[in-house]
Each structure stands twice: as C-alpha cells, then as structure tokens.
C-alpha cells in the first residue's frame, strides 16, 4: 500500500498539472478572445478615425483654396470694374478733345483766344495721357479692323492694298481696351 500511496500522489500530480493547464487554457480563452475582439475593433476604429481626419483635412484644404480663389477673383473683378469705369468716363471726354481740335483748326483773329484754347487743349491732352489713354495713329500702316473703322473706300493704283488714306476721326485706346475706333478712308 505504501507503494500505492507513493504512486497515487505521483500519479495524481501529473493529472492535476494537466488539469490545471486545461483549466487555465479554458479560462484564458474567453479573455483572449475578448482582447482579440477589442484589438480587432481598435484598428478598425483607428482606421475609421484616420479616414475621417483625412476627409476633414481634405475639406479644409478645399475650402481654403476656394476662399483664396474667391478672394483673387474678387480682386480681379474689382480692378476690372475700376478700369472699365475709368475707360468709360475718359471716353466721354474724347468728344470734348475733338471739339478743341476743331476749334484750333479754324482761323481766329484773336490770338489771345487761340492761345487760351490751345492751353486748355494741351491740359486736357496731358490729363488723358496720365490716365493711360493713347492715340491710335492709323496713318502708320495698313488698315487693321481691330483698330480702325473703315467708312469710305477709294480705288487708287498709286496706293498700296488696304492702306489708310485719310483719318476722319482719331481713335483712342487704354491699354488693350479700345475706347474709340479710328474712322478712316481705305484705298484699294
């Protein structure tokens, strides 16, 4: 019996150890599965949050770009409106300039009157040049439909093809904008 006692505890010990391992494994399995589920959820939640942050950053950058474009467009429109208003106002003074040129072209017996008209004309011409308005000189070349308005046509073999012969009314431009086309007579 002593042998049985000795065998029994020894035999009981391996069984107990294997039982403990089995019980330990069974107890760890639910907590490990819960931890695995949390770990599986955590990357999904992290990825979702990262994606949401990425989307919000993208929206913010787009909004900032749209605002910058709006600001630039508004500034361009403001500048364009100012230039258009300046050009429209200056164009109204061109007829006054034409009238002064006609007045200077007529003969006058009063030299002081003529001198006064010339001074006003020179002042108006200087003011117009300060505004950036320049005369279109149609006699320096051929007819250009982007600068000239042909009101008469003459056949003359001594002149070249589409050559400006006479200017009836001067043309003016401000930068790239034509304020008034030059009215001309064109040959051939």
mmCIF file of C-alpha atoms in Angstrom:
data_model
loop_
_atom_site.group_PDB
_atom_site.id
_atom_site.type_symbol
_atom_site.label_atom_id
_atom_site.label_comp_id
_atom_site.label_asym_id
_atom_site.label_seq_id
_atom_site.Cartn_x
_atom_site.Cartn_y
_atom_site.Cartn_z
ATOM 1 C CA UNK A 1 0.000 0.000 0.000
ATOM 2 C CA UNK A 2 2.788 2.276 0.583
ATOM 3 C CA UNK A 3 3.533 1.878 -2.992
ATOM 4 C CA UNK A 4 0.070 2.822 -3.836
ATOM 5 C CA UNK A 5 0.327 5.929 -1.765
ATOM 6 C CA UNK A 6 3.551 6.820 -3.452
ATOM 7 C CA UNK A 7 2.113 6.111 -6.835
ATOM 8 C CA UNK A 8 -1.093 7.818 -6.156
ATOM 9 C CA UNK A 9 0.333 11.214 -5.291
ATOM 10 C CA UNK A 10 2.745 11.000 -8.174
ATOM 11 C CA UNK A 11 0.035 9.869 -10.476
ATOM 12 C CA UNK A 12 -2.253 12.493 -9.052
ATOM 13 C CA UNK A 13 0.265 15.243 -9.597
ATOM 14 C CA UNK A 14 0.564 14.838 -13.363
ATOM 15 C CA UNK A 15 -3.146 14.701 -13.663
ATOM 16 C CA UNK A 16 -3.522 17.808 -11.539
ATOM 17 C CA UNK A 17 -0.940 19.695 -13.577
ATOM 18 C CA UNK A 18 -2.623 18.725 -16.818
ATOM 19 C CA UNK A 19 -5.965 19.596 -15.316
ATOM 20 C CA UNK A 20 -4.629 22.960 -14.231
ATOM 21 C CA UNK A 21 -3.281 23.604 -17.733
ATOM 22 C CA UNK A 22 -6.584 22.628 -19.219
ATOM 23 C CA UNK A 23 -8.493 24.816 -16.776
ATOM 24 C CA UNK A 24 -6.016 27.684 -17.295
ATOM 25 C CA UNK A 25 -6.403 27.395 -21.040
ATOM 26 C CA UNK A 26 -10.142 27.401 -20.754
ATOM 27 C CA UNK A 27 -10.069 30.478 -18.514
ATOM 28 C CA UNK A 28 -7.662 32.395 -20.782
ATOM 29 C CA UNK A 29 -9.597 31.664 -23.930
ATOM 30 C CA UNK A 30 -12.588 33.926 -23.190
ATOM 31 C CA UNK A 31 -10.389 36.829 -22.066
ATOM 32 C CA UNK A 32 -8.073 36.329 -25.025
ATOM 33 C CA UNK A 33 -10.994 36.236 -27.417
ATOM 34 C CA UNK A 34 -12.400 39.424 -25.851
ATOM 35 C CA UNK A 35 -8.976 41.042 -26.099
ATOM 36 C CA UNK A 36 -8.644 39.869 -29.698
ATOM 37 C CA UNK A 37 -12.055 41.342 -30.488
ATOM 38 C CA UNK A 38 -11.027 44.653 -28.890
ATOM 39 C CA UNK A 39 -7.764 44.598 -30.814
ATOM 40 C CA UNK A 40 -9.693 43.852 -33.998
ATOM 41 C CA UNK A 41 -12.128 46.684 -33.272
ATOM 42 C CA UNK A 42 -9.386 49.124 -32.271
ATOM 43 C CA UNK A 43 -7.600 49.073 -35.662
ATOM 44 C CA UNK A 44 -10.959 49.371 -37.411
ATOM 45 C CA UNK A 45 -11.895 52.340 -35.225
ATOM 46 C CA UNK A 46 -8.421 53.820 -35.620
ATOM 47 C CA UNK A 47 -8.581 53.434 -39.389
ATOM 48 C CA UNK A 48 -12.060 54.975 -39.435
ATOM 49 C CA UNK A 49 -10.848 57.910 -37.339
ATOM 50 C CA UNK A 50 -7.799 58.345 -39.548
ATOM 51 C CA UNK A 51 -10.038 58.303 -42.612
ATOM 52 C CA UNK A 52 -12.366 60.840 -41.019
ATOM 53 C CA UNK A 53 -9.408 63.125 -40.156
ATOM 54 C CA UNK A 54 -8.117 62.754 -43.710
ATOM 55 C CA UNK A 55 -11.544 63.689 -45.139
ATOM 56 C CA UNK A 56 -11.855 66.696 -42.836
ATOM 57 C CA UNK A 57 -8.341 67.878 -43.740
ATOM 58 C CA UNK A 58 -9.208 67.489 -47.418
ATOM 59 C CA UNK A 59 -12.401 69.509 -46.950
ATOM 60 C CA UNK A 60 -10.492 72.188 -45.042
ATOM 61 C CA UNK A 61 -7.845 72.460 -47.759
ATOM 62 C CA UNK A 62 -10.511 72.648 -50.443
ATOM 63 C CA UNK A 63 -12.386 75.335 -48.523
ATOM 64 C CA UNK A 64 -9.200 77.327 -48.073
ATOM 65 C CA UNK A 65 -8.385 77.017 -51.787
ATOM 66 C CA UNK A 66 -11.921 78.046 -52.757
ATOM 67 C CA UNK A 67 -11.719 81.079 -50.481
ATOM 68 C CA UNK A 68 -8.333 82.053 -51.905
ATOM 69 C CA UNK A 69 -9.703 81.720 -55.455
ATOM 70 C CA UNK A 70 -12.763 83.778 -54.464
ATOM 71 C CA UNK A 71 -10.530 86.481 -52.976
ATOM 72 C CA UNK A 72 -8.341 86.635 -56.098
ATOM 73 C CA UNK A 73 -11.369 86.629 -58.418
ATOM 74 C CA UNK A 74 -12.995 89.403 -56.397
ATOM 75 C CA UNK A 75 -9.824 91.488 -56.590
ATOM 76 C CA UNK A 76 -9.584 90.959 -60.368
ATOM 77 C CA UNK A 77 -13.248 91.912 -60.783
ATOM 78 C CA UNK A 78 -12.739 94.988 -58.618
ATOM 79 C CA UNK A 79 -9.729 96.045 -60.691
ATOM 80 C CA UNK A 80 -11.612 95.347 -63.917
ATOM 81 C CA UNK A 81 -14.625 97.368 -62.778
ATOM 82 C CA UNK A 82 -12.349 100.275 -61.873
ATOM 83 C CA UNK A 83 -10.571 100.128 -65.253
ATOM 84 C CA UNK A 84 -13.870 99.863 -67.130
ATOM 85 C CA UNK A 85 -15.342 102.825 -65.238
ATOM 86 C CA UNK A 86 -12.194 104.852 -65.862
ATOM 87 C CA UNK A 87 -12.256 103.970 -69.571
ATOM 88 C CA UNK A 88 -15.978 104.767 -69.925
ATOM 89 C CA UNK A 89 -15.548 108.110 -68.197
ATOM 90 C CA UNK A 90 -12.476 109.013 -70.238
ATOM 91 C CA UNK A 91 -14.265 108.042 -73.461
ATOM 92 C CA UNK A 92 -16.862 110.736 -72.740
ATOM 93 C CA UNK A 93 -14.108 113.379 -72.797
ATOM 94 C CA UNK A 94 -12.886 112.324 -76.244
ATOM 95 C CA UNK A 95 -15.626 114.337 -77.970
ATOM 96 C CA UNK A 96 -14.534 117.390 -75.957
ATOM 97 C CA UNK A 97 -10.983 116.777 -77.165
ATOM 98 C CA UNK A 98 -12.265 116.537 -80.762
ATOM 99 C CA UNK A 99 -14.103 119.849 -80.356
ATOM 100 C CA UNK A 100 -10.945 121.569 -79.122
ATOM 101 C CA UNK A 101 -9.052 120.182 -82.140
ATOM 102 C CA UNK A 102 -11.745 121.583 -84.453
ATOM 103 C CA UNK A 103 -11.585 124.934 -82.662
ATOM 104 C CA UNK A 104 -7.831 125.062 -83.143
ATOM 105 C CA UNK A 105 -8.187 124.124 -86.828
ATOM 106 C CA UNK A 106 -10.398 127.164 -87.534
ATOM 107 C CA UNK A 107 -8.900 130.548 -88.208
ATOM 108 C CA UNK A 108 -9.153 133.128 -85.483
ATOM 109 C CA UNK A 109 -8.260 136.812 -85.500
ATOM 110 C CA UNK A 110 -7.968 136.950 -81.716
ATOM 111 C CA UNK A 111 -4.563 135.491 -80.884
ATOM 112 C CA UNK A 112 -5.169 135.518 -77.105
ATOM 113 C CA UNK A 113 -8.361 133.488 -77.554
ATOM 114 C CA UNK A 114 -6.499 130.975 -79.712
ATOM 115 C CA UNK A 115 -3.693 130.769 -77.142
ATOM 116 C CA UNK A 116 -6.244 130.111 -74.350
ATOM 117 C CA UNK A 117 -7.945 127.350 -76.357
ATOM 118 C CA UNK A 118 -4.526 125.816 -77.073
ATOM 119 C CA UNK A 119 -3.666 125.834 -73.353
ATOM 120 C CA UNK A 120 -6.959 124.115 -72.453
ATOM 121 C CA UNK A 121 -6.415 121.577 -75.239
ATOM 122 C CA UNK A 122 -2.846 120.839 -74.042
ATOM 123 C CA UNK A 123 -4.039 120.428 -70.436
ATOM 124 C CA UNK A 124 -6.823 118.052 -71.458
ATOM 125 C CA UNK A 125 -4.421 116.065 -73.650
ATOM 126 C CA UNK A 126 -1.919 115.807 -70.790
ATOM 127 C CA UNK A 127 -4.638 114.615 -68.392
ATOM 128 C CA UNK A 128 -5.789 111.964 -70.839
ATOM 129 C CA UNK A 129 -2.216 110.720 -71.268
ATOM 130 C CA UNK A 130 -1.824 110.495 -67.472
ATOM 131 C CA UNK A 131 -4.850 108.214 -67.428
ATOM 132 C CA UNK A 132 -3.022 105.878 -69.806
ATOM 133 C CA UNK A 133 -5.024 106.769 -72.910
ATOM 134 C CA UNK A 134 -3.077 106.869 -76.132
ATOM 135 C CA UNK A 135 -3.997 107.854 -79.647
ATOM 136 C CA UNK A 136 -4.284 105.180 -82.312
ATOM 137 C CA UNK A 137 -2.278 106.502 -85.226
ATOM 138 C CA UNK A 138 -3.937 104.945 -88.278
ATOM 139 C CA UNK A 139 -1.647 106.592 -90.831
ATOM 140 C CA UNK A 140 1.283 104.445 -89.690
ATOM 141 C CA UNK A 141 0.409 101.381 -91.668
ATOM 142 C CA UNK A 142 -2.275 99.330 -93.249
ATOM 143 C CA UNK A 143 -5.906 99.046 -92.320
ATOM 144 C CA UNK A 144 -6.397 96.984 -89.163
ATOM 145 C CA UNK A 145 -10.010 96.081 -88.376
ATOM 146 C CA UNK A 146 -9.150 95.682 -84.683
ATOM 147 C CA UNK A 147 -8.130 99.371 -84.534
ATOM 148 C CA UNK A 148 -9.874 101.074 -87.428
ATOM 149 C CA UNK A 149 -13.392 101.556 -88.681
ATOM 150 C CA UNK A 150 -13.467 101.987 -92.460
ATOM 151 C CA UNK A 151 -16.206 104.387 -93.509
ATOM 152 C CA UNK A 152 -15.006 105.045 -97.079
ATOM 153 C CA UNK A 153 -13.196 103.141 -99.779
ATOM 154 C CA UNK A 154 -11.243 104.607 -102.696
ATOM 155 C CA UNK A 155 -9.592 102.927 -105.710
ATOM 156 C CA UNK A 156 -6.137 104.373 -106.318
ATOM 157 C CA UNK A 157 -3.423 102.412 -108.108
ATOM 158 C CA UNK A 158 -0.684 104.645 -106.699
ATOM 159 C CA UNK A 159 -1.501 103.469 -103.149
ATOM 160 C CA UNK A 160 -0.958 100.017 -101.662
ATOM 161 C CA UNK A 161 -3.546 97.394 -100.804
ATOM 162 C CA UNK A 162 -5.655 98.226 -97.696
ATOM 163 C CA UNK A 163 -3.694 101.379 -96.967
ATOM 164 C CA UNK A 164 -5.212 104.113 -94.803
ATOM 165 C CA UNK A 165 -5.623 107.236 -96.923
ATOM 166 C CA UNK A 166 -7.403 109.687 -94.652
ATOM 167 C CA UNK A 167 -8.445 109.896 -90.998
ATOM 168 C CA UNK A 168 -11.880 111.338 -90.259
ATOM 169 C CA UNK A 169 -11.823 110.803 -86.510
ATOM 170 C CA UNK A 170 -8.919 109.772 -84.287
ATOM 171 C CA UNK A 171 -9.090 106.542 -82.350
ATOM 172 C CA UNK A 172 -8.009 106.052 -78.750
ATOM 173 C CA UNK A 173 -7.159 103.094 -76.564
ATOM 174 C CA UNK A 174 -6.429 102.494 -72.908
ATOM 175 C CA UNK A 175 -4.077 99.565 -72.583
ATOM 176 C CA UNK A 176 -5.657 96.721 -74.526
ATOM 177 C CA UNK A 177 -9.147 98.227 -74.488
ATOM 178 C CA UNK A 178 -10.231 100.269 -77.495
ATOM 179 C CA UNK A 179 -12.124 103.352 -76.346
ATOM 180 C CA UNK A 180 -12.940 104.535 -79.837
ATOM 181 C CA UNK A 181 -12.025 103.114 -83.226
ATOM 182 C CA UNK A 182 -10.358 105.430 -85.721
ATOM 183 C CA UNK A 183 -12.713 106.305 -88.586
ATOM 184 C CA UNK A 184 -10.695 106.115 -91.806
ATOM 185 C CA UNK A 185 -10.795 106.043 -95.608
ATOM 186 C CA UNK A 186 -9.103 102.964 -97.075
ATOM 187 C CA UNK A 187 -7.527 102.531 -100.523
ATOM 188 C CA UNK A 188 -7.978 99.522 -102.815
#
